[in-house]
Structures are given as C-alpha cells and as structure tokens.
C-alpha cells in the first residue's frame, strides 16, 4: 500500500495572524480547537484531515531558518481545493475579494473542471475548483 498521511497540515507565513484568521473564518473555514491560537499562530481547518497553520513570518523563520518568499514576486505554491459546485467556487472567490483578497485571472471552464483562483491577504494563491465526478461537463 502507498504511504498515506492520516492528517496534513501546512504552514503558511502571514503578516498579521488576526487579520488572516478573520479572512479565512470570513470565508467560512473554522479554527481547529485542538491547536492553541495566539498572536503568532492559528490553525484553520480546510478539509476533513487538512489544515493550514497561519504563522507569523518570524515564527516560521524560527522553524526553518529560511526567509519566506516575497509573494509580490514569487509563488512558492498554489493551494488547490475542490468544492461541490460552480456556484460555490464563484461564492468563495467573490467572498475572498470582498474580504480584501484579489481574484486571480478570470474563471476557466475546462469541461471536466471549473476553476477560479484568488490571492489571500498575504499574496498566497488559492485555486478553487469544481470537479465533475464523472469527468464530463456535468450540465
């Protein structure tokens, strides 16, 4: 059997934990009560066994000894999430923009997948998708 994680958490450097926490809870995500939150970090649940840890850049640097990337110039990764409908994709991106994020390009329909993206308050890219279960347009 392939190696499979039972829980995944990734660390995301942010300028202001409180502002980022408000952004992500404003989108509808919830805080993970198993992880303590403070001015340096907060855990946001984004899936059944998936969370993002919002960390100050200083805290992340103490864990890695590396500088965070400048998201104005570089993309370190794109976080891709799938949801239940095209309408939900549009709702999430529009809500992100209303909370201070930026839409990234225009929505795209690939037939089997509908895609739109946004940048969060710190310039991290989030790809929001709806995948048709059978690989067709699903219309």
Short mmCIF file of C-alpha atoms in Angstrom, two decimals, residues 5-10 24 27-35 43-53 79-84 92 126 128:
data_model
loop_
_atom_site.label_atom_id
_atom_site.label_comp_id
_atom_site.label_asym_id
_atom_site.label_seq_id
_atom_site.Cartn_x
_atom_site.Cartn_y
_atom_site.Cartn_z
CA UNK A 5 -0.83 10.59 5.79
CA UNK A 6 -3.69 10.45 8.28
CA UNK A 7 -3.59 14.22 8.78
CA UNK A 8 -1.99 17.03 6.78
CA UNK A 9 -1.06 20.48 7.99
CA UNK A 10 0.98 23.04 6.15
CA UNK A 24 -10.29 32.67 6.47
CA UNK A 27 -14.68 32.63 4.01
CA UNK A 28 -16.39 30.03 6.19
CA UNK A 29 -13.46 27.96 7.41
CA UNK A 30 -13.23 27.17 11.13
CA UNK A 31 -10.44 27.31 13.66
CA UNK A 32 -9.07 23.96 14.80
CA UNK A 33 -9.78 23.87 18.56
CA UNK A 34 -7.07 21.20 19.05
CA UNK A 35 -4.36 23.76 18.30
CA UNK A 43 -4.88 26.64 12.81
CA UNK A 44 -7.61 26.79 10.16
CA UNK A 45 -9.40 23.58 9.13
CA UNK A 46 -9.79 23.47 5.33
CA UNK A 47 -10.76 19.82 4.91
CA UNK A 48 -11.57 16.62 6.79
CA UNK A 49 -7.93 15.84 7.58
CA UNK A 50 -6.36 19.04 6.32
CA UNK A 51 -5.45 22.32 7.97
CA UNK A 52 -3.35 25.38 7.33
CA UNK A 53 -1.29 26.86 10.15
CA UNK A 79 -3.16 25.62 -2.76
CA UNK A 80 -5.88 23.85 -4.75
CA UNK A 81 -9.20 22.94 -3.14
CA UNK A 82 -12.30 21.37 -4.71
CA UNK A 83 -15.90 22.16 -3.78
CA UNK A 84 -19.36 20.86 -4.64
CA UNK A 92 -15.75 31.60 -2.37
CA UNK A 126 -5.65 29.54 -3.75
CA UNK A 128 -10.79 26.94 -6.10
#
